[in-house]
mmCIF file of C-alpha atoms and ligand atoms in Angstrom:
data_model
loop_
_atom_site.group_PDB
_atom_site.id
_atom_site.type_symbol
_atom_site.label_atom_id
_atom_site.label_comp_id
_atom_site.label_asym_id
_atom_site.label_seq_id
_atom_site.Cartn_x
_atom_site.Cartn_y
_atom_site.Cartn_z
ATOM 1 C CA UNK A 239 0.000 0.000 0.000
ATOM 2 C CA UNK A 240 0.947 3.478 -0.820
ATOM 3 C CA UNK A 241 1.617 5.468 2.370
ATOM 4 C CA UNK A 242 1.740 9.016 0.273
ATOM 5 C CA UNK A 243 0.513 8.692 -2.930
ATOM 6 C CA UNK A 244 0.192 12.609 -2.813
ATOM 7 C CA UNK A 245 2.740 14.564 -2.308
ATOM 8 C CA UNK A 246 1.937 18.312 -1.225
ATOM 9 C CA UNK A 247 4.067 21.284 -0.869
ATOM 10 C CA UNK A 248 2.351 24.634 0.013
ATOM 11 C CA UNK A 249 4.886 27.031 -1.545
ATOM 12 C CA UNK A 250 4.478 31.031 -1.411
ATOM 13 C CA UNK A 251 1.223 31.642 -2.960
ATOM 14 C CA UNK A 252 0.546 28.236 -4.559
ATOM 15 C CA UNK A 253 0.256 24.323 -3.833
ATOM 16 C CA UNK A 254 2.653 21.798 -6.030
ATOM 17 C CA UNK A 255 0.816 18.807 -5.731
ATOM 18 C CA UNK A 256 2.533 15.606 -7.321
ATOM 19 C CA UNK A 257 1.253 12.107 -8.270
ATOM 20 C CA UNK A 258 3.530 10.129 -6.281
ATOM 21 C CA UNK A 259 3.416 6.444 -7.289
ATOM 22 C CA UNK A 260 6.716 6.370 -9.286
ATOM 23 C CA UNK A 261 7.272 2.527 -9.840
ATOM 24 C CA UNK A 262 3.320 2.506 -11.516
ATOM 25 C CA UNK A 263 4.120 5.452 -13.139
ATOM 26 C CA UNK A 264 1.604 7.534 -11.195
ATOM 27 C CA UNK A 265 -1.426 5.291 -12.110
ATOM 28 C CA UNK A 266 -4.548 6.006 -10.490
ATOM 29 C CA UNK A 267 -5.518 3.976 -7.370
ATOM 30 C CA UNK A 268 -8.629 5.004 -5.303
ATOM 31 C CA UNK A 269 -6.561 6.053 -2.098
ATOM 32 C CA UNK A 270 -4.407 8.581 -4.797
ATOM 33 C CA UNK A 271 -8.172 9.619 -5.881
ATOM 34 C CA UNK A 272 -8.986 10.150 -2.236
ATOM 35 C CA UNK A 273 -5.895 12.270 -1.728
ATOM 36 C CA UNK A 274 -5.732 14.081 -4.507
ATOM 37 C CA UNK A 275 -8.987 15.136 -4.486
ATOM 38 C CA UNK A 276 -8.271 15.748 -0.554
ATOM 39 C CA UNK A 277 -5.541 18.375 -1.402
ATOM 40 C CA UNK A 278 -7.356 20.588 -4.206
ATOM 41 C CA UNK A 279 -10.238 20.614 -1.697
ATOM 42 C CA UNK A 280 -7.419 22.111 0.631
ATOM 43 C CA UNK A 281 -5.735 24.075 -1.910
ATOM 44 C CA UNK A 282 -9.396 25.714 -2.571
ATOM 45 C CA UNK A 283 -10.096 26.547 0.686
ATOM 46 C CA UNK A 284 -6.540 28.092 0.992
ATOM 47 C CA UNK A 285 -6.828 32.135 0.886
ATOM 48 C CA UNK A 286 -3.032 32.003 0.197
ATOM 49 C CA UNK A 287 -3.381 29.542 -2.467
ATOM 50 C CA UNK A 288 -3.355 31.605 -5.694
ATOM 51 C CA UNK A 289 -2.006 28.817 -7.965
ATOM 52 C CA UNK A 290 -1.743 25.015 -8.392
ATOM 53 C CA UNK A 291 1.326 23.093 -9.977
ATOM 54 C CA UNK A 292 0.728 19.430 -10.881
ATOM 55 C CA UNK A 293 3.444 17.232 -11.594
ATOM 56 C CA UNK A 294 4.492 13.400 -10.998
ATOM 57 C CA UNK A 295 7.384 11.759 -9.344
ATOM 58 C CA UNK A 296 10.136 9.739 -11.369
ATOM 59 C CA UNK A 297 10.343 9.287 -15.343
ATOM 60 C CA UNK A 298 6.045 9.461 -15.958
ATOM 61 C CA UNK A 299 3.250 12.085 -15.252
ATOM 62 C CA UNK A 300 0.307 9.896 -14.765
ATOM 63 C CA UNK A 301 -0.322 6.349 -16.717
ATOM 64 C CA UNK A 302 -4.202 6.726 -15.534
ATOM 65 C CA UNK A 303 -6.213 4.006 -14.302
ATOM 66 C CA UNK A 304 -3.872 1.308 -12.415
ATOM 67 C CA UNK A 305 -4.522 -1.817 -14.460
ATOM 68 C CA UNK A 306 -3.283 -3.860 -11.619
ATOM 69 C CA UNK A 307 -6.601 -3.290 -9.603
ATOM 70 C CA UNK A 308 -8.733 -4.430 -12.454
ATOM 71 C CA UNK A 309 -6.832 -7.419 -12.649
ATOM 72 C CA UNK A 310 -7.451 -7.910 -9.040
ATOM 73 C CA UNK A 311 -11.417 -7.950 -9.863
ATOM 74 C CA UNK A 312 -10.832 -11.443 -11.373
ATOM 75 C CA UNK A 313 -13.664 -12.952 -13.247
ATOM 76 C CA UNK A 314 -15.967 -10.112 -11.586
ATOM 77 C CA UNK A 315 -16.538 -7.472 -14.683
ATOM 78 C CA UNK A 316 -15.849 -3.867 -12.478
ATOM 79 C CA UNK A 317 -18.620 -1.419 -13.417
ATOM 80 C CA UNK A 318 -16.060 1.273 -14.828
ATOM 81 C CA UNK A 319 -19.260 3.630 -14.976
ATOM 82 C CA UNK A 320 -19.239 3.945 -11.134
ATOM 83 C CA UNK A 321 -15.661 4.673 -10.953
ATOM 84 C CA UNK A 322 -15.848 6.822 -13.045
ATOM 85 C CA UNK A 323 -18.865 8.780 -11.777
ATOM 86 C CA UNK A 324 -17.439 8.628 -8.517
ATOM 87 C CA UNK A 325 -13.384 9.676 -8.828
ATOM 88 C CA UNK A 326 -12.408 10.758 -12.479
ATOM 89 C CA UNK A 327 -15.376 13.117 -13.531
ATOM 90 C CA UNK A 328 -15.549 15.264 -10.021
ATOM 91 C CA UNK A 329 -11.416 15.122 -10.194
ATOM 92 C CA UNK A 330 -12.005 16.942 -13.792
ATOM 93 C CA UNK A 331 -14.855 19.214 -13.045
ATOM 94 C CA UNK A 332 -12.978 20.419 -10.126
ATOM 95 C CA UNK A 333 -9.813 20.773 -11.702
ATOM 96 C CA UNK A 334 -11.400 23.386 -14.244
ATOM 97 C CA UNK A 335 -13.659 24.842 -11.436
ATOM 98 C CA UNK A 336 -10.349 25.895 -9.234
ATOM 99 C CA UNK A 337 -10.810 29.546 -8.781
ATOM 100 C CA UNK A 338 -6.642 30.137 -9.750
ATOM 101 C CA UNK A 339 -4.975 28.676 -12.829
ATOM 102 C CA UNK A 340 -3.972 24.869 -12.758
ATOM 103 C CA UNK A 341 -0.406 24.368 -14.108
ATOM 104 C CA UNK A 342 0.481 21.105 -15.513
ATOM 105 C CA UNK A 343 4.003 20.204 -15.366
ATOM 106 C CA UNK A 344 4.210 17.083 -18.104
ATOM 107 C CA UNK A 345 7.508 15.250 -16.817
ATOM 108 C CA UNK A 346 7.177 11.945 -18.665
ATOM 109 C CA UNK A 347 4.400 9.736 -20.220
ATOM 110 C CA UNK A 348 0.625 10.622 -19.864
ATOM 111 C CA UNK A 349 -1.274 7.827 -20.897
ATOM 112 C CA UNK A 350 -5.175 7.014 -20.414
ATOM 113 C CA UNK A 351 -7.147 9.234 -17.965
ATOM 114 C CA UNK A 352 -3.518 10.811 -17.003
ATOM 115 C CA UNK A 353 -2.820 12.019 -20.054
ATOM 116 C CA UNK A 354 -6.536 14.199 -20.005
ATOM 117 C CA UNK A 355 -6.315 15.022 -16.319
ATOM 118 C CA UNK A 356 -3.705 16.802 -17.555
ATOM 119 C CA UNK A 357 -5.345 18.190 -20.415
ATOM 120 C CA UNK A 358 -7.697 19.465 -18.131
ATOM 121 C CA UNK A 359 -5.435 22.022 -16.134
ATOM 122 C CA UNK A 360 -5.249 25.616 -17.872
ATOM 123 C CA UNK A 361 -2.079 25.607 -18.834
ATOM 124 C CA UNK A 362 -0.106 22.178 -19.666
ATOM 125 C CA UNK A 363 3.774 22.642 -20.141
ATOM 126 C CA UNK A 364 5.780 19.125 -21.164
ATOM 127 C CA UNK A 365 9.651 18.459 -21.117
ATOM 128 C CA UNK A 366 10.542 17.591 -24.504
ATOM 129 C CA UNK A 367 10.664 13.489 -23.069
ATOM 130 C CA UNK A 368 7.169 13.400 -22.458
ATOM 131 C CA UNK A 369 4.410 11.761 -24.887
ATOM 132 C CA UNK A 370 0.828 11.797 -24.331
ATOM 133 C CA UNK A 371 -1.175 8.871 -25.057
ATOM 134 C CA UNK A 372 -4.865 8.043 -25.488
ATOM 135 C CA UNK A 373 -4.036 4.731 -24.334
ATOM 136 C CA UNK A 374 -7.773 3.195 -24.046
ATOM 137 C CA UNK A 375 -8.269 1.933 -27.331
ATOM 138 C CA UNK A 376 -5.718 -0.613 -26.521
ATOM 139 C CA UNK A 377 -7.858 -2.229 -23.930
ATOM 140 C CA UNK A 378 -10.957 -1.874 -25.331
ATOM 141 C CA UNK A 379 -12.070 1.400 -23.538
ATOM 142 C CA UNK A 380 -13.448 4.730 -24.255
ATOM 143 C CA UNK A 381 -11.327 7.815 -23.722
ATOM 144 C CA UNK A 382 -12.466 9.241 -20.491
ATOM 145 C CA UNK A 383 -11.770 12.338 -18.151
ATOM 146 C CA UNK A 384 -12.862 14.433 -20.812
ATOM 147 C CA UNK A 385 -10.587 13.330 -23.774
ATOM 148 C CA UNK A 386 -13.411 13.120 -26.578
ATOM 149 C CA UNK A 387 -14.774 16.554 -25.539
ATOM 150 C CA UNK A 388 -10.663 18.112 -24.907
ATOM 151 C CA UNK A 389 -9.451 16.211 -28.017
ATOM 152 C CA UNK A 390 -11.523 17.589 -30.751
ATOM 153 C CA UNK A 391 -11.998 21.617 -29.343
ATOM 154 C CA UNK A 392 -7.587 21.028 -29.350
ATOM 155 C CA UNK A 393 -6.514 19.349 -32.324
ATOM 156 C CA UNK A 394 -9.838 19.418 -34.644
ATOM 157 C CA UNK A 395 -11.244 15.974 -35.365
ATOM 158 C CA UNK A 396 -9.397 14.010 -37.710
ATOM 159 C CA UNK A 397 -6.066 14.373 -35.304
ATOM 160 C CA UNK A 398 -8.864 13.220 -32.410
ATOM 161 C CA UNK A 399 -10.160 10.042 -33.962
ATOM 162 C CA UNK A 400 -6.807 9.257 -34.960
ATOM 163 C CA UNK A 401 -5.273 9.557 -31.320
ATOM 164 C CA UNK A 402 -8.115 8.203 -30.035
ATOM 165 C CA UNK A 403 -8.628 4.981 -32.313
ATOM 166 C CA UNK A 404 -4.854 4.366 -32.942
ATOM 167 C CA UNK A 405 -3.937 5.212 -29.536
ATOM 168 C CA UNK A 406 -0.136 5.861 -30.658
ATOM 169 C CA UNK A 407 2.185 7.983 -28.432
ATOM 170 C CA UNK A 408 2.126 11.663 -29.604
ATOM 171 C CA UNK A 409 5.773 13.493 -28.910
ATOM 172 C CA UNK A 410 5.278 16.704 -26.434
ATOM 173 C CA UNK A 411 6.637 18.821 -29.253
ATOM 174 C CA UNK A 412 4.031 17.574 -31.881
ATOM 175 C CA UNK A 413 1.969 18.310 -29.028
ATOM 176 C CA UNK A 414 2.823 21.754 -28.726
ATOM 177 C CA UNK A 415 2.641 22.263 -32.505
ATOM 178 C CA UNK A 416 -1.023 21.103 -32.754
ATOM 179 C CA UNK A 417 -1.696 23.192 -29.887
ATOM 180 C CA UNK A 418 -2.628 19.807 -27.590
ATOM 181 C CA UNK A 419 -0.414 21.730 -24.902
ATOM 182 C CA UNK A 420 1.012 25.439 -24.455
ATOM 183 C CA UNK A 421 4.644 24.381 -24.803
ATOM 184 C CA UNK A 422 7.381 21.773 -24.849
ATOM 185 C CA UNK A 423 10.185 22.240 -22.956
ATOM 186 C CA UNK A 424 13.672 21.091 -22.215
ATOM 187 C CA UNK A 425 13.364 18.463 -19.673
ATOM 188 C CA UNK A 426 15.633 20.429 -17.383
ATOM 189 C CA UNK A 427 13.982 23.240 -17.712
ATOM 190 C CA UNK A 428 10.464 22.020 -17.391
ATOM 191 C CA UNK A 429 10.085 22.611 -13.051
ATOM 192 C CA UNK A 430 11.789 25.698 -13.186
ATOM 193 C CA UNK A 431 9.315 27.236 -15.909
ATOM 194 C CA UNK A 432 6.414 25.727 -14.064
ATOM 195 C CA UNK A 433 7.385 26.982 -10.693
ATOM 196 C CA UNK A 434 8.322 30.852 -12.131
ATOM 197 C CA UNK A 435 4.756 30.565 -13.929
ATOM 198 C CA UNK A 436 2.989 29.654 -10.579
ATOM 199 C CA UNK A 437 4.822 32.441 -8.797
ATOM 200 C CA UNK A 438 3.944 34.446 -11.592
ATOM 201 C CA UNK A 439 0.334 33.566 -11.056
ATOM 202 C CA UNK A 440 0.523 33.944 -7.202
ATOM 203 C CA UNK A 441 1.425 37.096 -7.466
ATOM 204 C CA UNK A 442 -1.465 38.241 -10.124
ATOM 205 C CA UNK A 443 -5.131 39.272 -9.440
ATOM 206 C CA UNK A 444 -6.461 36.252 -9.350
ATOM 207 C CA UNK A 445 -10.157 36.965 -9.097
ATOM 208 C CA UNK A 446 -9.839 38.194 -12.455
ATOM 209 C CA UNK A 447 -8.097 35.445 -13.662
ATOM 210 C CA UNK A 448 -11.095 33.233 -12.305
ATOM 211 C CA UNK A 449 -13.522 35.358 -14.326
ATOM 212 C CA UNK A 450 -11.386 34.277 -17.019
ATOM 213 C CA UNK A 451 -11.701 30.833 -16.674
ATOM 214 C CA UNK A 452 -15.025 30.824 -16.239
ATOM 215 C CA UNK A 453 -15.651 32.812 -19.085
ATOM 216 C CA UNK A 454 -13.855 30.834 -21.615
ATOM 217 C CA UNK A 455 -15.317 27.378 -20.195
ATOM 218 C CA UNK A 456 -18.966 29.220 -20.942
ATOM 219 C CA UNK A 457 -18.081 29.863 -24.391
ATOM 220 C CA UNK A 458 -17.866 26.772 -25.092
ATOM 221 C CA UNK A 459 -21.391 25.688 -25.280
ATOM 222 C CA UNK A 460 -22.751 29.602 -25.325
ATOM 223 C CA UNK A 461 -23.768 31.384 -28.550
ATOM 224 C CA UNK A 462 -21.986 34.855 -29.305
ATOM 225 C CA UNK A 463 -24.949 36.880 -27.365
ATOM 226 C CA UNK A 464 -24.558 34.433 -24.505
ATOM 227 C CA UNK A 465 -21.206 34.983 -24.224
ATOM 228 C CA UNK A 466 -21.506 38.739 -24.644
ATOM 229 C CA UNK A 467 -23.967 38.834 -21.659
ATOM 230 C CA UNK A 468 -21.601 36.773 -19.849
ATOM 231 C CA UNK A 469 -18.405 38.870 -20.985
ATOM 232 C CA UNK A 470 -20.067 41.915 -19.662
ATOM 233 C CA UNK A 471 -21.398 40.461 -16.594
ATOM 234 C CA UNK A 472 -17.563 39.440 -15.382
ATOM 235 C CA UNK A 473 -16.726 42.511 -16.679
ATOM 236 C CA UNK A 474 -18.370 44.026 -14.004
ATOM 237 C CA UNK A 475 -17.527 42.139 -11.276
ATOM 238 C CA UNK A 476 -14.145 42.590 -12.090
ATOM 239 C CA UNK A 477 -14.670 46.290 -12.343
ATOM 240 C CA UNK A 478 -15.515 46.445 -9.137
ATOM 241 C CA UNK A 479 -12.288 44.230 -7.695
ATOM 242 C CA UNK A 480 -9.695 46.116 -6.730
ATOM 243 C CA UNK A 481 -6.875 44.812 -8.262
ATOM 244 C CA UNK A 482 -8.415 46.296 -11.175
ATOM 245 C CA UNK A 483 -8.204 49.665 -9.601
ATOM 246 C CA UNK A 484 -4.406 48.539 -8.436
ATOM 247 C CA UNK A 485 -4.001 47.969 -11.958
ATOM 248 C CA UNK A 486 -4.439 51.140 -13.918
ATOM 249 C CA UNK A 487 -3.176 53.125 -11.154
ATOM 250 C CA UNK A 488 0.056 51.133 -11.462
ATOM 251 C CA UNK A 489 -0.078 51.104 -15.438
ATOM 252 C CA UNK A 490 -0.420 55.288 -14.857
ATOM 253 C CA UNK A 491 2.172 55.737 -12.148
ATOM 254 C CA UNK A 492 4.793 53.314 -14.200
ATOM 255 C CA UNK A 493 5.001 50.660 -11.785
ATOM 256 C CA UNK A 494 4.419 47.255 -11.455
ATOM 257 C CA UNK A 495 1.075 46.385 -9.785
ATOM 258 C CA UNK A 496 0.285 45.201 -6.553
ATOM 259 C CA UNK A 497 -2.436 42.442 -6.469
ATOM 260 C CA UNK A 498 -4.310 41.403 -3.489
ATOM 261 C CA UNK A 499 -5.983 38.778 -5.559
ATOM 262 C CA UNK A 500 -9.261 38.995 -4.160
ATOM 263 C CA UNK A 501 -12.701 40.108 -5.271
ATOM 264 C CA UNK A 502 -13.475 43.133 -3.334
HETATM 265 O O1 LIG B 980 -10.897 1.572 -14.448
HETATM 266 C C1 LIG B 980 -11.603 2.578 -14.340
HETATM 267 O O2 LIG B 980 -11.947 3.056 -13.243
HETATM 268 C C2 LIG B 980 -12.007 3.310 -15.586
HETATM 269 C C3 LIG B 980 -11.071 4.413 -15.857
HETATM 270 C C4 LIG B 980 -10.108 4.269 -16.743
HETATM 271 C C5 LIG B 980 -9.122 5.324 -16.960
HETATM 272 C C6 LIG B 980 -7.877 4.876 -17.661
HETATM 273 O O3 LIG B 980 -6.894 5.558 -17.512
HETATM 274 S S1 LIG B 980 -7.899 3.441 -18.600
HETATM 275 C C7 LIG B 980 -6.257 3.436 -19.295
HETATM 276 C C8 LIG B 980 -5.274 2.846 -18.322
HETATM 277 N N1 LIG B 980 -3.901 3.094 -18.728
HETATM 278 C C9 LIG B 980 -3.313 2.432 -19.707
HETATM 279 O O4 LIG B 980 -3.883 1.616 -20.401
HETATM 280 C C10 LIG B 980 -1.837 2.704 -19.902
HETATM 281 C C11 LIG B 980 -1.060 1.460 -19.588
HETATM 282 N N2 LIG B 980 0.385 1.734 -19.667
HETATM 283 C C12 LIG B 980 1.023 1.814 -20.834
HETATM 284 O O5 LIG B 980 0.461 1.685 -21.907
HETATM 285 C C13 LIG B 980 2.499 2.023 -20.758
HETATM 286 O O6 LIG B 980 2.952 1.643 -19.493
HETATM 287 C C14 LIG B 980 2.903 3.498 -21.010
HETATM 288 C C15 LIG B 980 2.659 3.850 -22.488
HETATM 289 C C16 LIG B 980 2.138 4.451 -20.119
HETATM 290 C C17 LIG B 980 4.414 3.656 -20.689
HETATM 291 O O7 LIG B 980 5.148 2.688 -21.360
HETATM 292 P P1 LIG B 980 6.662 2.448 -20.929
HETATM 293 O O8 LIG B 980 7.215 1.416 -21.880
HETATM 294 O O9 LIG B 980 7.352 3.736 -20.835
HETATM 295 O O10 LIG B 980 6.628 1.873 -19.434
HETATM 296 P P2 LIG B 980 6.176 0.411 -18.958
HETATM 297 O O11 LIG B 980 7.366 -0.464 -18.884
HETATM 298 O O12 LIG B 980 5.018 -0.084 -19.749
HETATM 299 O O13 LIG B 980 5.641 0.737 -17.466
HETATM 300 C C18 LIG B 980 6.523 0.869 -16.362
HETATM 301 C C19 LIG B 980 5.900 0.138 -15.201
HETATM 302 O O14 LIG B 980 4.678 0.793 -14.850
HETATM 303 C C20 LIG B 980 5.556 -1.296 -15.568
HETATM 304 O O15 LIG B 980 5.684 -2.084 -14.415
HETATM 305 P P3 LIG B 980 6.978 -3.068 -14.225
HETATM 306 O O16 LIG B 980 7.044 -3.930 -15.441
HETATM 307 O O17 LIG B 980 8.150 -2.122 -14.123
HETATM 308 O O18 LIG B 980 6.677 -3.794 -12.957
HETATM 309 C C21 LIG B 980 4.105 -1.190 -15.928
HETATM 310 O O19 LIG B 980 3.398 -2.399 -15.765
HETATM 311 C C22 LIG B 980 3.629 -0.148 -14.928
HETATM 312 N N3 LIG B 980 2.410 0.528 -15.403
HETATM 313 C C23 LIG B 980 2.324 1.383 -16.425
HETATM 314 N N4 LIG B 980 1.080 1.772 -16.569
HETATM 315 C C24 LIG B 980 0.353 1.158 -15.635
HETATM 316 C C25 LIG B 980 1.205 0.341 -14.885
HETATM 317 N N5 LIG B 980 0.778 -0.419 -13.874
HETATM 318 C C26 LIG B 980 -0.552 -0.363 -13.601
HETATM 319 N N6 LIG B 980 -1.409 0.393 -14.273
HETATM 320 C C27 LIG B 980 -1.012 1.157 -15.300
HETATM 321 N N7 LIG B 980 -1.901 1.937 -15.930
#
């Protein structure tokens, strides 16, 4: 059994939260579920938490799903519906509903539900090593955690059958170049960017940048008046923040702003 299949570090202004199950590369168990979901509830309720890094330990990210407790159902067919419902849907609903941006830090393979948990964060960043796979089709599944509504809104939909039905590796760089993920990086270089981008993030008005999110996850099922309405609704609210009013003072006075990050 896993003693810490989460690790959590609460750093100055955000969380680094990493998948911690190395020799499985990462894969999913239901006590990582528990915790993982246990420290973005934390993270959430965290009024210093401005940003979230996720990342896994040793040479993968996440290789979803661990097979080996599947195997362990025998001749019992598991009702993948349940487990579904109950740990991989509210892990990617919450992920987008985090009121601060979720940075994924790609360090190695992302297969199955690991490789669209990871789609799922706002911004995903890979070292050049890392490959993302849509690994179901190779075992008779469906992508899940999203990946047939991420996959086709990404890459368009012949590149989403094809990674879907073929379920071959695609290179982070390819990646990056279909615009899968916001950038491929040098492997060594990968933490470092992550970490400056959550500082970067920490330190930024972050009720806005919640307005953002939630704006751009609207427009994708809104029509352009919907989204107008909605655009001026935020609009307002963030009007009213004052880290907006930090904001154009600074921008007049020449100096870099101040945020508090919060809503009033
Ligand atoms: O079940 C439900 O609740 C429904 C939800 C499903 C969500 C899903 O994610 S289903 C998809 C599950 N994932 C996969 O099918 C991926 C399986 N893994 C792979 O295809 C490959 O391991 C990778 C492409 C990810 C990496 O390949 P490679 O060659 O770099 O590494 P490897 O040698 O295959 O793996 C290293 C070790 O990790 C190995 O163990 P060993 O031989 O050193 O003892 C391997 O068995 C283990 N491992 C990798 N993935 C999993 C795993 N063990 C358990 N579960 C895994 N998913």
């Amino acid at each position: 059994m896993d003693e810490t299949p989460i690790l959590v570090d609460k750093r100055a202004g955000y969380y680094a939260i990493t998948l911690n199950r190395p020799d499985r590369l990462n894969s999913f168990t239901e006590a990582m579920h528990r915790a993982l979901m246990a420290a973005l509830t934390q993270a959430e309720a965290d009024p210093e938490c401005r940003a979230l890094l996720l990342t896994g330990a040793g040479r993968g990210f996440c290789a979803g799903q661990d097979l080996g407790d599947r195997l362990a159902s025998g001749d019992v067919r598991p009702d993948l519906g349940a487990t579904i419902g109950a740990f991989y849907n509210p892990l990617v609903k919450k992920l987008r509903a985090l009121p601060f941006p979720v940075v994924a830090a790609v360090n190695g393979v992302a297969a199955g539900a690991g490789a669209n948990i990871a789609l799922a964060c706002d911004i995903v960043l890979a070292g050049k090593s890392a490959k993302f796979v849509q690994a179901f089709a190779k075992i008779g599944l469906v992508p899940d955690s999203g990946g047939t509504w991420f996959l086709p809104r990404l890459v368009g939909a012949a590149r989403a059958r094809a990674l879907s039905l073929l379920a071959e590796p695609l290179p982070a760089e390819t990646a990056a170049e279909w615009g899968l993920i916001w950038k491929a990086l040098d492997d060594d270089k990968l933490l470092p960017e992550a970490e400056k981008m959550c500082a970067q993030f920490a330190a930024g008005p972050t009720f806005g940048l919640a307005q953002i999110k939630r704006a751009l996850d609207a427009s994708e099922s809104n029509d352009l008046g919907a989204q107008l309405e909605l655009e001026r609704d935020l609009q307002r609210k963030a009007g009213f923040s004052a880290d907006y009013a930090e904001g154009v003072r600074a921008f007049m006075d020449k100096r870099a702003p101040v945020f508090t990050g919060k809503g009033d």
